[in-house]
Amino acid sequence: MTVPVHRVRDGQESLLIAALLAIASGFLDALTYLNHGQVFANAMTGNIILTGGVAAAGGHWPDTAQHALPIAAFLVGALVGESIMQPAARKYIRWAAATTLGLEIVFLVVVAGLPTVFTTGWLALGISFAAALQSTSFRKVGDQSYSTIVTTNNLRSLVSNAFSAVRTKNWRLTLWFGMVCLSFLVGAAIGALATMALGDRALWIAAGILTAAFALLTYGLWHERKA
């Protein structure tokens, strides 16, 4: 059975949504790395390396647990996200992609206002859970897979499309994936600067970026429904 996902159109609106989501992901990874024990909120590869390849190998078991817990939160979030995207659940949640994105925004807005003493230890877990929800909803542009939370596959798609474009002279998807990859870098830079200046209050900036993506998404979905 085919699971319906939000299939991003390869137009200007879709590029803005994907770029905004990538900026927010880079932003959140920078924040949790700097402010919450060098843990990545979105990039699970980094946490796996730091858990098994560095901390566990060196016998630093507290650090191992610190990096393993976000992985577990991500797995739970992915399970919940896949459940939401199933046809049976879609009967009750019509716009699953918008719903998961909205939940992530609400979470960031709330925790940004809490004292750090209350969020230390679980904020990265919440962001990892929300990132997994987002990744299950936004994973296609046209017929090609992409990711809003990590860059590896996007870089591969960038090179693959560039090779094809040399022959077809159609550079649209090459530029599309290039912009998304660049957005991660921009988001990480903004996130690092904002975190050093504002601490966890910088989460409000990330929530604002996601809100812009949410507005574009719901606008497009509304017009699709009316068409």
PDB file of C-alpha atoms in Angstrom:
ATOM      1  CA  MET A   1       0.000   0.000   0.000  1.00  0.00           C
ATOM      2  CA  THR A   2       1.348   3.410  -0.960  1.00  0.00           C
ATOM      3  CA  VAL A   3       1.670   5.815   1.948  1.00  0.00           C
ATOM      4  CA  PRO A   4       0.626   9.356   0.982  1.00  0.00           C
ATOM      5  CA  VAL A   5       3.245  11.985   1.712  1.00  0.00           C
ATOM      6  CA  HIS A   6       3.386  15.694   1.061  1.00  0.00           C
ATOM      7  CA  ARG A   7       4.896  15.793  -2.417  1.00  0.00           C
ATOM      8  CA  VAL A   8       6.592  19.149  -2.796  1.00  0.00           C
ATOM      9  CA  ARG A   9       6.189  20.673  -6.236  1.00  0.00           C
ATOM     10  CA  ASP A  10       9.427  21.808  -7.868  1.00  0.00           C
ATOM     11  CA  GLY A  11       8.360  25.426  -8.197  1.00  0.00           C
ATOM     12  CA  GLN A  12       9.149  28.688  -6.426  1.00  0.00           C
ATOM     13  CA  GLU A  13       6.758  28.029  -3.541  1.00  0.00           C
ATOM     14  CA  SER A  14       8.204  24.563  -2.895  1.00  0.00           C
ATOM     15  CA  LEU A  15      11.765  25.903  -2.958  1.00  0.00           C
ATOM     16  CA  LEU A  16      10.895  28.505  -0.334  1.00  0.00           C
ATOM     17  CA  ILE A  17       9.273  25.901   1.913  1.00  0.00           C
ATOM     18  CA  ALA A  18      12.176  23.460   1.616  1.00  0.00           C
ATOM     19  CA  ALA A  19      14.750  26.233   2.101  1.00  0.00           C
ATOM     20  CA  LEU A  20      12.983  27.522   5.212  1.00  0.00           C
ATOM     21  CA  LEU A  21      12.759  24.020   6.691  1.00  0.00           C
ATOM     22  CA  ALA A  22      16.456  23.433   5.967  1.00  0.00           C
ATOM     23  CA  ILE A  23      17.418  26.786   7.532  1.00  0.00           C
ATOM     24  CA  ALA A  24      15.455  25.893  10.662  1.00  0.00           C
ATOM     25  CA  SER A  25      17.083  22.445  10.837  1.00  0.00           C
ATOM     26  CA  GLY A  26      20.596  23.860  10.592  1.00  0.00           C
ATOM     27  CA  PHE A  27      19.632  26.482  13.164  1.00  0.00           C
ATOM     28  CA  LEU A  28      18.342  23.892  15.658  1.00  0.00           C
ATOM     29  CA  ASP A  29      21.370  21.622  15.249  1.00  0.00           C
ATOM     30  CA  ALA A  30      23.666  24.556  16.007  1.00  0.00           C
ATOM     31  CA  LEU A  31      21.615  25.510  19.070  1.00  0.00           C
ATOM     32  CA  THR A  32      21.515  22.058  20.647  1.00  0.00           C
ATOM     33  CA  TYR A  33      25.198  21.443  19.853  1.00  0.00           C
ATOM     34  CA  LEU A  34      26.295  24.681  21.493  1.00  0.00           C
ATOM     35  CA  ASN A  35      23.821  24.835  24.372  1.00  0.00           C
ATOM     36  CA  HIS A  36      22.950  21.214  25.129  1.00  0.00           C
ATOM     37  CA  GLY A  37      26.030  19.067  25.448  1.00  0.00           C
ATOM     38  CA  GLN A  38      27.186  18.911  21.817  1.00  0.00           C
ATOM     39  CA  VAL A  39      24.081  16.938  20.846  1.00  0.00           C
ATOM     40  CA  PHE A  40      22.612  17.211  17.356  1.00  0.00           C
ATOM     41  CA  ALA A  41      18.849  17.670  17.258  1.00  0.00           C
ATOM     42  CA  ASN A  42      18.425  16.597  13.628  1.00  0.00           C
ATOM     43  CA  ALA A  43      21.647  14.993  12.375  1.00  0.00           C
ATOM     44  CA  MET A  44      21.417  11.507  13.870  1.00  0.00           C
ATOM     45  CA  THR A  45      24.582  10.415  12.036  1.00  0.00           C
ATOM     46  CA  GLY A  46      26.557  12.822  14.205  1.00  0.00           C
ATOM     47  CA  ASN A  47      24.971  11.455  17.368  1.00  0.00           C
ATOM     48  CA  ILE A  48      25.648   7.860  16.334  1.00  0.00           C
ATOM     49  CA  ILE A  49      29.314   8.643  15.675  1.00  0.00           C
ATOM     50  CA  LEU A  50      29.679  10.502  18.952  1.00  0.00           C
ATOM     51  CA  THR A  51      27.840   7.711  20.806  1.00  0.00           C
ATOM     52  CA  GLY A  52      29.407   4.543  19.432  1.00  0.00           C
ATOM     53  CA  GLY A  53      32.560   5.751  17.771  1.00  0.00           C
ATOM     54  CA  VAL A  54      33.799   8.221  20.360  1.00  0.00           C
ATOM     55  CA  ALA A  55      32.054   8.176  23.733  1.00  0.00           C
ATOM     56  CA  ALA A  56      31.398   4.438  24.058  1.00  0.00           C
ATOM     57  CA  ALA A  57      34.808   3.480  22.686  1.00  0.00           C
ATOM     58  CA  GLY A  58      36.409   5.736  25.259  1.00  0.00           C
ATOM     59  CA  GLY A  59      34.275   4.392  28.098  1.00  0.00           C
ATOM     60  CA  HIS A  60      32.502   7.723  28.641  1.00  0.00           C
ATOM     61  CA  TRP A  61      29.108   6.212  29.430  1.00  0.00           C
ATOM     62  CA  PRO A  62      27.299   9.415  30.522  1.00  0.00           C
ATOM     63  CA  ASP A  63      28.241  11.001  27.192  1.00  0.00           C
ATOM     64  CA  THR A  64      27.111   7.849  25.407  1.00  0.00           C
ATOM     65  CA  ALA A  65      23.655   8.105  26.992  1.00  0.00           C
ATOM     66  CA  GLN A  66      23.497  11.831  26.258  1.00  0.00           C
ATOM     67  CA  HIS A  67      23.879  11.189  22.529  1.00  0.00           C
ATOM     68  CA  ALA A  68      21.869   7.958  22.461  1.00  0.00           C
ATOM     69  CA  LEU A  69      18.689   9.464  23.903  1.00  0.00           C
ATOM     70  CA  PRO A  70      18.071  11.859  20.965  1.00  0.00           C
ATOM     71  CA  ILE A  71      18.429   8.865  18.628  1.00  0.00           C
ATOM     72  CA  ALA A  72      15.730   7.050  20.590  1.00  0.00           C
ATOM     73  CA  ALA A  73      13.512  10.157  20.507  1.00  0.00           C
ATOM     74  CA  PHE A  74      14.007  10.394  16.753  1.00  0.00           C
ATOM     75  CA  LEU A  75      13.016   6.754  16.277  1.00  0.00           C
ATOM     76  CA  VAL A  76       9.837   7.277  18.307  1.00  0.00           C
ATOM     77  CA  GLY A  77       9.071  10.441  16.337  1.00  0.00           C
ATOM     78  CA  ALA A  78       9.579   8.579  13.042  1.00  0.00           C
ATOM     79  CA  LEU A  79       7.199   5.853  14.210  1.00  0.00           C
ATOM     80  CA  VAL A  80       4.553   8.402  15.178  1.00  0.00           C
ATOM     81  CA  GLY A  81       5.075  10.286  11.908  1.00  0.00           C
ATOM     82  CA  GLU A  82       4.657   7.169   9.798  1.00  0.00           C
ATOM     83  CA  SER A  83       1.500   6.314  11.754  1.00  0.00           C
ATOM     84  CA  ILE A  84       0.054   9.769  11.082  1.00  0.00           C
ATOM     85  CA  MET A  85       0.779   9.424   7.359  1.00  0.00           C
ATOM     86  CA  GLN A  86      -1.078   6.103   7.044  1.00  0.00           C
ATOM     87  CA  PRO A  87      -4.376   6.237   5.089  1.00  0.00           C
ATOM     88  CA  ALA A  88      -6.381   5.257   8.184  1.00  0.00           C
ATOM     89  CA  ALA A  89      -5.012   8.208  10.159  1.00  0.00           C
ATOM     90  CA  ARG A  90      -5.489  10.595   7.226  1.00  0.00           C
ATOM     91  CA  LYS A  91      -9.239  10.198   7.650  1.00  0.00           C
ATOM     92  CA  TYR A  92      -8.900  12.205  10.873  1.00  0.00           C
ATOM     93  CA  ILE A  93      -5.858  14.360  10.073  1.00  0.00           C
ATOM     94  CA  ARG A  94      -6.497  15.829   6.631  1.00  0.00           C
ATOM     95  CA  TRP A  95      -3.346  17.927   6.318  1.00  0.00           C
ATOM     96  CA  ALA A  96      -0.793  15.745   8.089  1.00  0.00           C
ATOM     97  CA  ALA A  97       2.245  17.711   6.904  1.00  0.00           C
ATOM     98  CA  ALA A  98       0.815  21.004   8.140  1.00  0.00           C
ATOM     99  CA  THR A  99      -0.243  19.366  11.410  1.00  0.00           C
ATOM    100  CA  THR A 100       3.207  17.984  12.218  1.00  0.00           C
ATOM    101  CA  LEU A 101       4.843  21.283  11.307  1.00  0.00           C
ATOM    102  CA  GLY A 102       2.364  23.182  13.470  1.00  0.00           C
ATOM    103  CA  LEU A 103       3.103  20.928  16.442  1.00  0.00           C
ATOM    104  CA  GLU A 104       6.820  21.578  16.041  1.00  0.00           C
ATOM    105  CA  ILE A 105       6.241  25.338  16.023  1.00  0.00           C
ATOM    106  CA  VAL A 106       4.096  25.211  19.178  1.00  0.00           C
ATOM    107  CA  PHE A 107       6.729  23.114  20.949  1.00  0.00           C
ATOM    108  CA  LEU A 108       9.543  25.549  20.109  1.00  0.00           C
ATOM    109  CA  VAL A 109       7.515  28.603  21.134  1.00  0.00           C
ATOM    110  CA  VAL A 110       6.677  27.068  24.512  1.00  0.00           C
ATOM    111  CA  VAL A 111      10.112  25.730  25.458  1.00  0.00           C
ATOM    112  CA  ALA A 112      11.861  28.938  24.374  1.00  0.00           C
ATOM    113  CA  GLY A 113      10.133  30.734  27.232  1.00  0.00           C
ATOM    114  CA  LEU A 114      11.110  28.200  29.882  1.00  0.00           C
ATOM    115  CA  PRO A 115      14.164  28.593  32.144  1.00  0.00           C
ATOM    116  CA  THR A 116      17.136  26.566  30.942  1.00  0.00           C
ATOM    117  CA  VAL A 117      17.176  24.643  34.220  1.00  0.00           C
ATOM    118  CA  PHE A 118      13.862  23.053  33.174  1.00  0.00           C
ATOM    119  CA  THR A 119      14.835  22.283  29.587  1.00  0.00           C
ATOM    120  CA  THR A 120      18.363  20.938  30.059  1.00  0.00           C
ATOM    121  CA  GLY A 121      18.329  17.213  29.405  1.00  0.00           C
ATOM    122  CA  TRP A 122      15.120  16.975  27.396  1.00  0.00           C
ATOM    123  CA  LEU A 123      14.951  19.925  24.989  1.00  0.00           C
ATOM    124  CA  ALA A 124      17.152  18.163  22.428  1.00  0.00           C
ATOM    125  CA  LEU A 125      14.964  15.073  22.775  1.00  0.00           C
ATOM    126  CA  GLY A 126      11.831  17.086  21.984  1.00  0.00           C
ATOM    127  CA  ILE A 127      13.446  18.695  18.957  1.00  0.00           C
ATOM    128  CA  SER A 128      14.661  15.288  17.711  1.00  0.00           C
ATOM    129  CA  PHE A 129      11.135  13.914  18.048  1.00  0.00           C
ATOM    130  CA  ALA A 130       9.705  16.894  16.137  1.00  0.00           C
ATOM    131  CA  ALA A 131      12.418  16.617  13.470  1.00  0.00           C
ATOM    132  CA  ALA A 132      11.456  13.000  12.838  1.00  0.00           C
ATOM    133  CA  LEU A 133       7.814  14.019  12.416  1.00  0.00           C
ATOM    134  CA  GLN A 134       8.882  16.661   9.906  1.00  0.00           C
ATOM    135  CA  SER A 135      11.101  14.273   7.963  1.00  0.00           C
ATOM    136  CA  THR A 136       8.245  11.821   7.404  1.00  0.00           C
ATOM    137  CA  SER A 137       6.023  14.555   5.976  1.00  0.00           C
ATOM    138  CA  PHE A 138       8.462  16.355   3.668  1.00  0.00           C
ATOM    139  CA  ARG A 139      10.511  13.931   1.592  1.00  0.00           C
ATOM    140  CA  LYS A 140       9.655  14.306  -2.090  1.00  0.00           C
ATOM    141  CA  VAL A 141      10.242  16.981  -4.694  1.00  0.00           C
ATOM    142  CA  GLY A 142       8.598  15.804  -7.875  1.00  0.00           C
ATOM    143  CA  ASP A 143       9.713  12.161  -8.072  1.00  0.00           C
ATOM    144  CA  GLN A 144      12.967  12.662  -6.172  1.00  0.00           C
ATOM    145  CA  SER A 145      13.623  12.148  -2.486  1.00  0.00           C
ATOM    146  CA  TYR A 146      15.061  14.947  -0.389  1.00  0.00           C
ATOM    147  CA  SER A 147      15.500  15.690   3.289  1.00  0.00           C
ATOM    148  CA  THR A 148      14.674  18.758   5.319  1.00  0.00           C
ATOM    149  CA  ILE A 149      16.827  17.723   8.286  1.00  0.00           C
ATOM    150  CA  VAL A 150      20.138  16.372   6.881  1.00  0.00           C
ATOM    151  CA  THR A 151      22.267  17.258   3.870  1.00  0.00           C
ATOM    152  CA  THR A 152      23.908  13.975   2.798  1.00  0.00           C
ATOM    153  CA  ASN A 153      21.238  12.711   0.384  1.00  0.00           C
ATOM    154  CA  ASN A 154      20.621  16.231  -0.859  1.00  0.00           C
ATOM    155  CA  LEU A 155      24.304  16.589  -1.778  1.00  0.00           C
ATOM    156  CA  ARG A 156      24.160  13.286  -3.661  1.00  0.00           C
ATOM    157  CA  SER A 157      21.036  14.447  -5.517  1.00  0.00           C
ATOM    158  CA  LEU A 158      22.746  17.744  -6.299  1.00  0.00           C
ATOM    159  CA  VAL A 159      25.644  15.967  -8.009  1.00  0.00           C
ATOM    160  CA  SER A 160      23.358  13.451  -9.752  1.00  0.00           C
ATOM    161  CA  ASN A 161      21.155  16.189 -11.192  1.00  0.00           C
ATOM    162  CA  ALA A 162      24.190  18.223 -12.204  1.00  0.00           C
ATOM    163  CA  PHE A 163      25.468  15.279 -14.262  1.00  0.00           C
ATOM    164  CA  SER A 164      22.071  14.941 -15.943  1.00  0.00           C
ATOM    165  CA  ALA A 165      21.848  18.672 -16.555  1.00  0.00           C
ATOM    166  CA  VAL A 166      25.081  18.652 -18.552  1.00  0.00           C
ATOM    167  CA  ARG A 167      23.247  16.489 -21.096  1.00  0.00           C
ATOM    168  CA  THR A 168      19.682  17.852 -20.844  1.00  0.00           C
ATOM    169  CA  LYS A 169      20.580  21.503 -20.161  1.00  0.00           C
ATOM    170  CA  ASN A 170      17.827  21.517 -17.519  1.00  0.00           C
ATOM    171  CA  TRP A 171      19.425  22.916 -14.359  1.00  0.00           C
ATOM    172  CA  ARG A 172      16.225  23.412 -12.358  1.00  0.00           C
ATOM    173  CA  LEU A 173      16.629  20.521  -9.898  1.00  0.00           C
ATOM    174  CA  THR A 174      20.384  21.084  -9.641  1.00  0.00           C
ATOM    175  CA  LEU A 175      19.752  24.643  -8.485  1.00  0.00           C
ATOM    176  CA  TRP A 176      16.885  23.431  -6.286  1.00  0.00           C
ATOM    177  CA  PHE A 177      19.040  20.946  -4.356  1.00  0.00           C
ATOM    178  CA  GLY A 178      21.921  23.388  -4.274  1.00  0.00           C
ATOM    179  CA  MET A 179      19.715  26.000  -2.621  1.00  0.00           C
ATOM    180  CA  VAL A 180      18.456  23.512  -0.036  1.00  0.00           C
ATOM    181  CA  CYS A 181      22.024  22.422   0.839  1.00  0.00           C
ATOM    182  CA  LEU A 182      23.128  26.047   1.121  1.00  0.00           C
ATOM    183  CA  SER A 183      20.150  26.737   3.385  1.00  0.00           C
ATOM    184  CA  PHE A 184      21.449  24.234   5.952  1.00  0.00           C
ATOM    185  CA  LEU A 185      24.741  26.119   6.085  1.00  0.00           C
ATOM    186  CA  VAL A 186      23.017  29.498   6.396  1.00  0.00           C
ATOM    187  CA  GLY A 187      20.719  28.146   9.119  1.00  0.00           C
ATOM    188  CA  ALA A 188      23.630  26.718  11.109  1.00  0.00           C
ATOM    189  CA  ALA A 189      25.498  30.027  10.933  1.00  0.00           C
ATOM    190  CA  ILE A 190      22.444  32.049  11.999  1.00  0.00           C
ATOM    191  CA  GLY A 191      21.670  29.513  14.729  1.00  0.00           C
ATOM    192  CA  ALA A 192      25.182  29.665  16.152  1.00  0.00           C
ATOM    193  CA  LEU A 193      25.195  33.465  16.273  1.00  0.00           C
ATOM    194  CA  ALA A 194      21.665  33.641  17.722  1.00  0.00           C
ATOM    195  CA  THR A 195      22.420  30.989  20.343  1.00  0.00           C
ATOM    196  CA  MET A 196      25.561  32.758  21.523  1.00  0.00           C
ATOM    197  CA  ALA A 197      23.581  35.993  21.840  1.00  0.00           C
ATOM    198  CA  LEU A 198      20.218  34.732  23.158  1.00  0.00           C
ATOM    199  CA  GLY A 199      20.681  31.203  24.461  1.00  0.00           C
ATOM    200  CA  ASP A 200      17.560  29.062  24.216  1.00  0.00           C
ATOM    201  CA  ARG A 201      15.465  32.169  23.526  1.00  0.00           C
ATOM    202  CA  ALA A 202      16.843  31.829  19.997  1.00  0.00           C
ATOM    203  CA  LEU A 203      14.267  29.056  19.562  1.00  0.00           C
ATOM    204  CA  TRP A 204      11.716  31.803  18.923  1.00  0.00           C
ATOM    205  CA  ILE A 205      13.662  32.715  15.786  1.00  0.00           C
ATOM    206  CA  ALA A 206      13.566  29.091  14.621  1.00  0.00           C
ATOM    207  CA  ALA A 207       9.832  29.013  15.330  1.00  0.00           C
ATOM    208  CA  GLY A 208       9.411  32.167  13.228  1.00  0.00           C
ATOM    209  CA  ILE A 209      11.249  30.550  10.301  1.00  0.00           C
ATOM    210  CA  LEU A 210       9.040  27.460  10.542  1.00  0.00           C
ATOM    211  CA  THR A 211       5.935  29.642  10.791  1.00  0.00           C
ATOM    212  CA  ALA A 212       6.804  31.221   7.445  1.00  0.00           C
ATOM    213  CA  ALA A 213       7.084  27.708   5.941  1.00  0.00           C
ATOM    214  CA  PHE A 214       3.782  26.751   7.589  1.00  0.00           C
ATOM    215  CA  ALA A 215       2.043  29.785   6.080  1.00  0.00           C
ATOM    216  CA  LEU A 216       3.312  28.961   2.580  1.00  0.00           C
ATOM    217  CA  LEU A 217       2.338  25.321   2.981  1.00  0.00           C
ATOM    218  CA  THR A 218      -1.211  25.956   4.192  1.00  0.00           C
ATOM    219  CA  TYR A 219      -1.716  28.593   1.495  1.00  0.00           C
ATOM    220  CA  GLY A 220      -0.729  26.057  -1.167  1.00  0.00           C
ATOM    221  CA  LEU A 221      -2.831  23.279   0.351  1.00  0.00           C
ATOM    222  CA  TRP A 222      -5.853  25.557   0.566  1.00  0.00           C
ATOM    223  CA  HIS A 223      -5.597  26.495  -3.081  1.00  0.00           C
ATOM    224  CA  GLU A 224      -5.113  22.852  -4.081  1.00  0.00           C
ATOM    225  CA  ARG A 225      -8.293  22.010  -2.222  1.00  0.00           C
ATOM    226  CA  LYS A 226     -10.246  24.752  -3.975  1.00  0.00           C
ATOM    227  CA  ALA A 227      -8.893  23.827  -7.427  1.00  0.00           C
TER     228      ALA A 227
END
